[in-house]
Short mmCIF file of C-alpha atoms and ligand atoms in Angstrom, two decimals:
data_model
loop_
_atom_site.label_atom_id
_atom_site.label_comp_id
_atom_site.label_asym_id
_atom_site.label_seq_id
_atom_site.Cartn_x
_atom_site.Cartn_y
_atom_site.Cartn_z
CA MET A 1 -55.09 -37.20 32.77
CA LYS A 2 -54.71 -33.33 32.54
CA ILE A 3 -52.77 -32.00 35.22
CA ALA A 4 -52.14 -28.25 36.36
CA PHE A 5 -48.42 -27.84 37.49
CA PHE A 6 -48.07 -24.70 39.59
CA SER A 7 -44.84 -22.68 40.39
CA THR A 8 -42.91 -24.54 37.41
CA GLN A 9 -39.26 -23.51 36.42
CA SER A 10 -37.46 -24.71 33.23
CA TYR A 11 -36.19 -27.80 35.13
CA ASP A 12 -39.52 -28.86 35.96
CA ARG A 13 -40.86 -28.89 32.62
CA GLU A 14 -37.72 -30.56 31.26
CA TYR A 15 -37.83 -33.22 33.80
CA PHE A 16 -41.80 -33.93 33.98
CA THR A 17 -41.81 -34.09 29.90
CA ARG A 18 -38.55 -36.50 29.86
CA TYR A 19 -40.57 -38.90 31.96
CA ASN A 20 -44.26 -38.43 31.38
CA THR A 21 -46.04 -41.41 30.52
CA GLY A 22 -48.91 -40.00 28.50
CA HIS A 23 -50.71 -37.52 30.68
CA GLU A 24 -51.78 -34.29 29.55
CA LEU A 25 -49.49 -31.79 31.65
CA LEU A 26 -50.35 -28.08 31.87
CA PHE A 27 -46.99 -26.04 32.79
CA LEU A 28 -47.99 -22.76 34.83
CA GLU A 29 -45.49 -20.29 36.27
CA ALA A 30 -47.93 -18.91 38.54
CA PRO A 31 -48.24 -20.07 42.26
CA LEU A 32 -51.10 -21.87 43.44
CA ASN A 33 -53.09 -19.50 45.59
CA GLU A 34 -56.92 -18.17 46.08
CA HIS A 35 -56.18 -16.08 42.66
CA THR A 36 -55.18 -18.85 40.60
CA ILE A 37 -57.26 -21.69 41.35
CA THR A 38 -59.47 -21.48 38.03
CA LEU A 39 -55.94 -22.10 36.07
CA ALA A 40 -56.56 -25.47 36.85
CA THR A 41 -60.14 -25.77 35.46
CA GLY A 42 -60.38 -29.02 33.33
CA CYS A 43 -58.02 -30.90 35.29
CA LYS A 44 -58.14 -33.65 37.65
CA ALA A 45 -55.11 -33.02 39.44
CA VAL A 46 -52.65 -30.52 40.49
CA CYS A 47 -48.86 -30.53 41.19
CA ALA A 48 -47.53 -28.20 43.87
CA PHE A 49 -44.37 -27.24 45.31
CA VAL A 50 -43.08 -26.03 48.67
CA ASN A 51 -44.24 -22.70 48.67
CA ASP A 52 -47.72 -23.06 47.00
CA THR A 53 -50.43 -22.37 49.18
CA LEU A 54 -52.94 -25.32 50.14
CA ASN A 55 -55.04 -23.80 52.90
CA ALA A 56 -59.03 -24.54 53.23
CA ALA A 57 -59.82 -22.08 51.18
CA VAL A 58 -57.57 -22.86 48.21
CA ILE A 59 -58.54 -26.49 48.40
CA LYS A 60 -62.26 -25.79 48.66
CA GLY A 61 -62.03 -23.67 45.43
CA LEU A 62 -59.77 -26.71 43.92
CA ALA A 63 -62.51 -29.24 44.94
CA GLU A 64 -65.27 -27.12 43.31
CA ALA A 65 -63.21 -27.02 40.16
CA GLY A 66 -63.16 -30.49 39.86
CA ILE A 67 -59.77 -31.74 41.61
CA ARG A 68 -59.38 -35.22 42.90
CA LEU A 69 -55.68 -35.56 43.61
CA ILE A 70 -52.95 -33.10 44.94
CA ALA A 71 -49.85 -34.73 44.13
CA MET A 72 -46.97 -32.78 45.80
CA ARG A 73 -43.22 -32.81 44.21
CA SER A 74 -41.97 -32.55 47.57
CA ALA A 75 -41.28 -34.48 50.78
CA GLY A 76 -42.58 -31.73 52.98
CA TYR A 77 -46.38 -31.17 53.05
CA ASN A 78 -46.59 -28.86 55.87
CA ASN A 79 -48.30 -26.21 53.46
CA VAL A 80 -51.22 -28.56 52.87
CA ASP A 81 -54.24 -28.40 54.99
CA LEU A 82 -54.66 -31.97 55.35
CA ALA A 83 -58.18 -31.83 57.23
CA ALA A 84 -59.46 -29.75 54.38
CA ALA A 85 -58.38 -32.08 51.72
CA ALA A 86 -59.79 -35.13 53.57
CA ALA A 87 -63.30 -33.27 53.99
CA HIS A 88 -63.48 -32.83 50.19
CA GLN A 89 -62.32 -36.03 49.20
CA ILE A 90 -59.17 -35.21 47.73
CA SER A 91 -56.07 -37.35 47.89
CA VAL A 92 -52.93 -35.87 48.86
CA VAL A 93 -49.68 -37.68 47.60
CA ARG A 94 -45.94 -36.77 47.98
CA VAL A 95 -42.26 -37.72 47.25
CA PRO A 96 -41.33 -39.29 50.48
CA ALA A 97 -37.60 -40.04 49.75
CA TYR A 98 -35.87 -38.47 46.64
CA SER A 99 -32.13 -38.46 47.44
CA PRO A 100 -31.77 -37.54 50.94
CA HIS A 101 -28.11 -37.54 49.94
CA ALA A 102 -28.88 -34.08 47.98
CA VAL A 103 -30.05 -32.34 50.86
CA ALA A 104 -27.56 -33.59 53.34
CA GLU A 105 -24.69 -32.99 51.06
CA HIS A 106 -25.71 -29.30 50.73
CA ALA A 107 -25.95 -28.71 54.36
CA VAL A 108 -22.46 -30.24 54.45
CA ALA A 109 -21.31 -27.69 51.54
CA LEU A 110 -22.94 -24.79 53.42
CA ILE A 111 -20.81 -25.78 56.61
CA CYS A 112 -17.36 -26.29 54.38
CA THR A 113 -18.22 -22.83 52.73
CA LEU A 114 -18.70 -20.68 55.85
CA ASN A 115 -16.04 -22.28 57.49
CA ARG A 116 -13.14 -22.17 54.91
CA LYS A 117 -14.67 -18.86 53.08
CA THR A 118 -14.33 -20.61 49.77
CA HIS A 119 -16.79 -18.22 48.46
CA LYS A 120 -14.75 -15.35 49.44
CA ALA A 121 -11.41 -16.77 48.37
CA TYR A 122 -13.04 -17.31 44.94
CA ASN A 123 -13.90 -13.76 44.42
CA ARG A 124 -10.73 -12.50 45.97
CA VAL A 125 -8.45 -14.77 43.72
CA ARG A 126 -10.20 -13.72 40.78
CA GLU A 127 -9.59 -9.99 41.40
CA GLY A 128 -5.75 -10.91 41.79
CA ASN A 129 -5.96 -10.60 45.47
CA PHE A 130 -3.98 -13.41 47.26
CA SER A 131 -3.92 -12.42 50.62
CA LEU A 132 -5.39 -15.07 53.51
CA GLU A 133 -6.29 -12.21 55.93
CA LYS A 134 -9.78 -13.34 57.77
CA LEU A 135 -9.79 -16.88 55.82
CA THR A 136 -9.19 -18.41 58.99
CA GLY A 137 -11.24 -21.59 59.15
CA PHE A 138 -11.31 -24.70 61.82
CA ASP A 139 -10.72 -28.30 61.66
CA LEU A 140 -14.13 -30.01 61.57
CA TYR A 141 -12.09 -33.23 62.66
CA GLY A 142 -12.98 -33.64 66.62
CA LYS A 143 -15.78 -30.90 66.66
CA THR A 144 -19.45 -31.88 67.84
CA ILE A 145 -22.21 -31.64 65.67
CA GLY A 146 -25.95 -31.55 66.83
CA VAL A 147 -28.31 -32.98 64.62
CA ILE A 148 -32.14 -32.27 65.26
CA GLY A 149 -34.18 -34.74 63.18
CA THR A 150 -32.47 -38.09 62.61
CA GLY A 151 -34.98 -39.39 59.33
CA LYS A 152 -33.76 -40.20 56.07
CA ILE A 153 -31.78 -36.60 55.45
CA GLY A 154 -30.36 -36.67 59.02
CA GLU A 155 -29.05 -40.13 58.85
CA VAL A 156 -26.94 -39.32 55.87
CA PHE A 157 -25.96 -36.00 57.29
CA CYS A 158 -24.78 -37.97 60.41
CA GLU A 159 -22.81 -40.34 58.59
CA ILE A 160 -20.99 -37.75 56.26
CA MET A 161 -20.01 -35.86 59.43
CA LYS A 162 -18.68 -39.00 61.18
CA GLY A 163 -16.64 -39.41 58.05
CA PHE A 164 -14.74 -36.15 59.06
CA GLY A 165 -14.20 -37.49 62.10
CA CYS A 166 -16.98 -35.42 64.39
CA ARG A 167 -18.57 -36.62 67.45
CA VAL A 168 -22.37 -36.68 66.33
CA LEU A 169 -25.14 -36.07 69.20
CA ALA A 170 -28.86 -36.20 68.11
CA PHE A 171 -32.16 -35.48 68.78
CA ASP A 172 -35.20 -36.70 67.78
CA LEU A 173 -38.54 -38.04 69.13
CA VAL A 174 -37.31 -41.58 67.85
CA ALA A 175 -33.92 -42.99 68.23
CA ASN A 176 -32.48 -44.24 64.68
CA ARG A 177 -31.24 -47.52 65.64
CA THR A 178 -28.34 -47.85 63.30
CA LEU A 179 -26.99 -44.66 63.94
CA GLU A 180 -26.92 -45.69 67.74
CA ALA A 181 -25.29 -48.39 66.55
CA LYS A 182 -22.45 -46.43 64.73
CA GLY A 183 -21.94 -44.25 67.72
CA ILE A 184 -24.24 -41.64 67.51
CA GLU A 185 -25.49 -40.56 70.89
CA TYR A 186 -28.84 -39.08 71.40
CA LEU A 187 -29.86 -36.63 73.98
CA PRO A 188 -32.60 -34.52 75.17
CA LEU A 189 -32.29 -31.20 73.45
CA VAL A 190 -31.32 -29.02 76.52
CA LYS A 191 -28.28 -31.41 77.00
CA LEU A 192 -27.48 -31.41 73.24
CA LEU A 193 -27.30 -27.67 72.51
CA PRO A 194 -24.72 -26.80 75.00
CA GLN A 195 -22.32 -29.36 73.81
CA CYS A 196 -22.30 -28.28 69.97
CA ASP A 197 -19.93 -26.63 67.72
CA ILE A 198 -22.55 -27.18 64.68
CA ILE A 199 -26.00 -27.74 64.92
CA SER A 200 -27.81 -29.00 61.83
CA LEU A 201 -31.75 -29.10 61.45
CA HIS A 202 -33.45 -31.74 59.72
CA CYS A 203 -36.89 -32.45 61.08
CA PRO A 204 -39.99 -31.58 59.66
CA LEU A 205 -42.07 -28.32 60.37
CA THR A 206 -44.99 -29.27 62.53
CA GLU A 207 -46.48 -27.54 65.27
CA GLN A 208 -43.95 -28.66 67.87
CA THR A 209 -40.91 -27.62 65.69
CA ARG A 210 -41.92 -24.31 64.86
CA HIS A 211 -39.29 -22.00 66.27
CA ILE A 212 -37.71 -24.62 67.94
CA ILE A 213 -34.72 -22.32 67.62
CA ASN A 214 -35.79 -19.31 69.37
CA ALA A 215 -34.23 -16.84 71.97
CA ASP A 216 -34.67 -19.38 74.77
CA THR A 217 -32.77 -22.26 72.80
CA ILE A 218 -30.09 -20.35 71.38
CA VAL A 219 -28.82 -19.14 74.73
CA MET A 220 -28.49 -22.61 75.77
CA MET A 221 -25.82 -23.12 72.81
CA LYS A 222 -22.15 -22.68 72.92
CA THR A 223 -21.00 -19.32 72.29
CA GLY A 224 -20.02 -18.98 68.62
CA VAL A 225 -21.92 -22.06 67.40
CA MET A 226 -22.56 -22.58 63.78
CA LEU A 227 -26.25 -23.18 63.07
CA ILE A 228 -27.66 -24.77 59.56
CA ASN A 229 -31.08 -25.20 58.33
CA THR A 230 -31.97 -27.00 55.29
CA SER A 231 -35.03 -28.14 56.24
CA ARG A 232 -37.86 -25.31 56.85
CA GLY A 233 -37.54 -21.71 57.51
CA ALA A 234 -39.96 -21.48 60.52
CA LEU A 235 -37.85 -23.96 62.53
CA ILE A 236 -35.86 -20.68 63.41
CA ASP A 237 -37.45 -17.54 64.78
CA THR A 238 -35.45 -14.94 62.30
CA GLY A 239 -35.23 -12.41 64.86
CA ALA A 240 -33.78 -14.18 67.59
CA VAL A 241 -31.38 -15.46 65.38
CA ILE A 242 -30.54 -12.00 64.06
CA GLN A 243 -29.97 -10.79 67.37
CA ALA A 244 -27.46 -13.69 68.14
CA LEU A 245 -25.82 -13.03 65.09
CA LYS A 246 -25.46 -9.29 66.56
CA THR A 247 -24.03 -10.85 70.05
CA GLY A 248 -22.11 -13.17 68.42
CA GLN A 249 -23.70 -15.92 70.28
CA ILE A 250 -24.33 -17.41 66.83
CA ARG A 251 -20.96 -16.93 64.65
CA TYR A 252 -22.08 -18.64 61.36
CA LEU A 253 -25.40 -19.06 60.06
CA GLY A 254 -26.01 -21.21 56.92
CA ILE A 255 -29.66 -21.56 55.61
CA ASP A 256 -31.23 -22.98 52.61
CA VAL A 257 -34.79 -22.08 53.81
CA TYR A 258 -36.20 -19.01 54.98
CA GLU A 259 -39.51 -18.09 57.21
CA GLN A 260 -40.79 -15.79 54.60
CA GLU A 261 -39.12 -17.53 51.33
CA GLU A 262 -42.29 -17.82 49.28
CA LYS A 263 -42.10 -14.29 48.14
CA LEU A 264 -38.32 -14.37 47.27
CA PHE A 265 -37.00 -17.89 46.58
CA PHE A 266 -36.95 -19.48 43.19
CA HIS A 267 -37.58 -16.03 41.69
CA ASN A 268 -35.05 -13.75 40.06
CA LEU A 269 -35.48 -10.33 42.12
CA SER A 270 -32.00 -8.80 41.23
CA GLU A 271 -33.70 -5.63 39.55
CA GLU A 272 -36.30 -5.51 42.34
CA ILE A 273 -36.42 -3.21 45.74
CA ILE A 274 -36.70 -6.38 47.85
CA GLN A 275 -39.05 -5.42 51.00
CA ASP A 276 -38.53 -8.03 53.68
CA ASP A 277 -35.76 -6.26 55.69
CA ASP A 278 -35.06 -9.57 57.92
CA ILE A 279 -33.46 -10.97 54.57
CA MET A 280 -31.76 -8.06 53.72
CA ARG A 281 -30.29 -7.91 57.17
CA LEU A 282 -29.35 -11.57 57.06
CA MET A 283 -27.42 -11.26 54.00
CA SER A 284 -25.63 -7.89 55.58
CA PHE A 285 -23.78 -10.26 57.95
CA PRO A 286 -20.31 -11.55 56.62
CA ASN A 287 -20.83 -14.85 58.44
CA VAL A 288 -24.15 -15.87 56.75
CA LEU A 289 -24.68 -17.77 53.83
CA VAL A 290 -28.09 -17.94 52.11
CA THR A 291 -29.26 -20.32 49.24
CA SER A 292 -33.02 -20.47 47.77
CA HIS A 293 -33.77 -23.85 48.85
CA GLN A 294 -31.51 -25.50 46.41
CA GLY A 295 -30.60 -28.52 48.59
CA PHE A 296 -32.61 -31.00 46.48
CA PHE A 297 -31.40 -29.69 43.28
CA THR A 298 -29.21 -32.33 41.89
CA ASP A 299 -29.83 -34.42 38.61
CA GLU A 300 -30.60 -37.69 40.83
CA ALA A 301 -33.38 -35.89 42.66
CA LEU A 302 -35.01 -34.09 39.88
CA THR A 303 -35.50 -37.54 37.96
CA GLN A 304 -36.76 -39.24 41.16
CA ILE A 305 -39.08 -36.30 41.92
CA ALA A 306 -40.57 -36.30 38.44
CA GLN A 307 -40.44 -40.25 38.28
CA THR A 308 -42.38 -40.97 41.59
CA THR A 309 -44.80 -38.03 41.24
CA LEU A 310 -45.85 -39.54 37.81
CA GLN A 311 -46.37 -43.15 39.69
CA ASN A 312 -48.13 -41.69 42.22
CA ILE A 313 -50.60 -40.04 39.33
CA ASN A 314 -50.64 -43.44 37.70
CA ASP A 315 -51.69 -45.15 40.42
CA PHE A 316 -54.64 -42.85 41.45
CA GLU A 317 -55.68 -43.01 37.73
CA ALA A 318 -55.88 -46.77 37.71
CA GLY A 319 -57.57 -46.90 41.39
CA LYS A 320 -54.64 -48.81 42.75
CA GLN A 321 -53.62 -48.28 46.25
CA LEU A 322 -51.30 -44.93 46.92
CA VAL A 323 -48.30 -45.80 48.63
CA ASN A 324 -47.30 -42.49 49.01
CA LYS A 325 -50.69 -40.99 50.11
CA VAL A 326 -50.67 -38.38 52.86
CA VAL A 327 -54.62 -38.34 52.87
P1 NAI B 401 -37.84 -37.90 57.29
O1 NAI B 401 -39.38 -37.94 57.83
O2 NAI B 401 -37.14 -38.87 57.05
O3 NAI B 401 -37.18 -37.23 58.96
C1 NAI B 401 -37.77 -36.55 60.13
C2 NAI B 401 -37.08 -36.78 61.07
O4 NAI B 401 -37.40 -35.44 62.04
C3 NAI B 401 -38.07 -38.38 61.75
O5 NAI B 401 -36.86 -39.06 62.29
C4 NAI B 401 -38.94 -37.65 62.53
O6 NAI B 401 -38.89 -38.59 64.15
C5 NAI B 401 -38.06 -36.27 63.03
N1 NAI B 401 -38.97 -35.33 64.07
C6 NAI B 401 -40.22 -35.18 63.94
N2 NAI B 401 -40.60 -34.37 64.68
C7 NAI B 401 -39.60 -33.91 65.37
C8 NAI B 401 -39.68 -33.16 66.62
N3 NAI B 401 -40.69 -32.58 67.46
N4 NAI B 401 -38.32 -32.99 67.00
C9 NAI B 401 -37.16 -33.58 66.83
N5 NAI B 401 -37.16 -34.57 65.49
C10 NAI B 401 -38.36 -34.52 64.84
O7 NAI B 401 -37.76 -36.72 56.53
P2 NAI B 401 -36.57 -36.24 55.62
O8 NAI B 401 -36.70 -36.66 54.24
O9 NAI B 401 -35.34 -36.65 56.23
O10 NAI B 401 -36.60 -34.39 55.51
C11 NAI B 401 -36.84 -33.69 56.54
C12 NAI B 401 -36.95 -32.35 56.17
O11 NAI B 401 -36.24 -31.99 55.00
C13 NAI B 401 -38.37 -32.33 55.61
O12 NAI B 401 -39.36 -32.15 56.50
C14 NAI B 401 -38.05 -31.08 54.70
O13 NAI B 401 -38.91 -30.15 55.83
C15 NAI B 401 -36.78 -30.90 54.46
N6 NAI B 401 -36.21 -30.96 53.27
C16 NAI B 401 -35.71 -30.02 52.51
C17 NAI B 401 -35.37 -29.86 51.20
C18 NAI B 401 -34.74 -28.85 50.49
O14 NAI B 401 -34.17 -28.74 49.25
N7 NAI B 401 -33.75 -27.80 51.45
C19 NAI B 401 -35.45 -31.26 50.39
C20 NAI B 401 -36.40 -32.09 50.93
C21 NAI B 401 -36.43 -32.30 52.23
#
């Protein structure tokens, strides 16, 4: 089958070529949007990623270009208009689980870096500055961690934080029995927020969770809280978080995702004038750490993403049941 891969980087080309089982792979650097649909002409499937646009207009255009399958090479699919895909009889598949450890471990990396300031220490020492001034951190042992969303990634994250000797509280629509058996306590959000030293977001972006972190929920948090987001940028109201960083209500922020990331992340903009004032303001805080959606970025996860996506495509071509079907 001929498949158009949008928004590809060198690592996409490397891993998909390595595990390809005879498909014709058309690797495109362009993102998928209203202006790039025609690049998929002649293909039966498109393979897209988290910041591609798959709204109703794009899906209509893809259907007209002969596309029958949208293969997301991601777990999240909040950028896909599922109703439009169903209306045009386009199947949508995804990679439901690819190393939840990769993302959970990255969330922990953000916590440890913000806390112990290893990024600053690295630069200082290289310049011959061996001073410890302003590098004070805190013990994670004994601290209370709030986890919002305890699915595959949230579960691994809870277990790692238990390993540090933290008290772990959780909020989810459905309690995870395995975690409860390990002593993780489920609480309503309003009861969880005031108790936590660190809050980490691991729920998907839905209408219910959009801006779950906003001015109203931030005031419920402990003064000096650390907030970590490796899920989706729009879980956070960026303006409200900037205000809370200015007052010190939020003392540390670690984000691997950002509300307006599609114009920024995965690109080298080091010679550009960045127009997004919110990200520039965030990066000006000494207690904010931004990574550009690299939580998934391990060898194990890239292997799993390529293998599962290609298997989804093989199954579609063979007319088999699509186990990872979203629509
Ligand atoms: P999952 O589907 O296994 O777990 C999500 C959990 O969130 C479920 O337990 C669900 O019940 C819960 N949830 C749903 N709505 C909720 C609500 N309104 N309030 C509280 N909890 C709610 O998903 P998984 O694999 O753990 O991934 C979580 C998210 O991580 C994905 O949706 C995606 O946005 C993000 N992600 C980020 C990556 C990165 O590279 N930074 C890579 C992969 C995923």
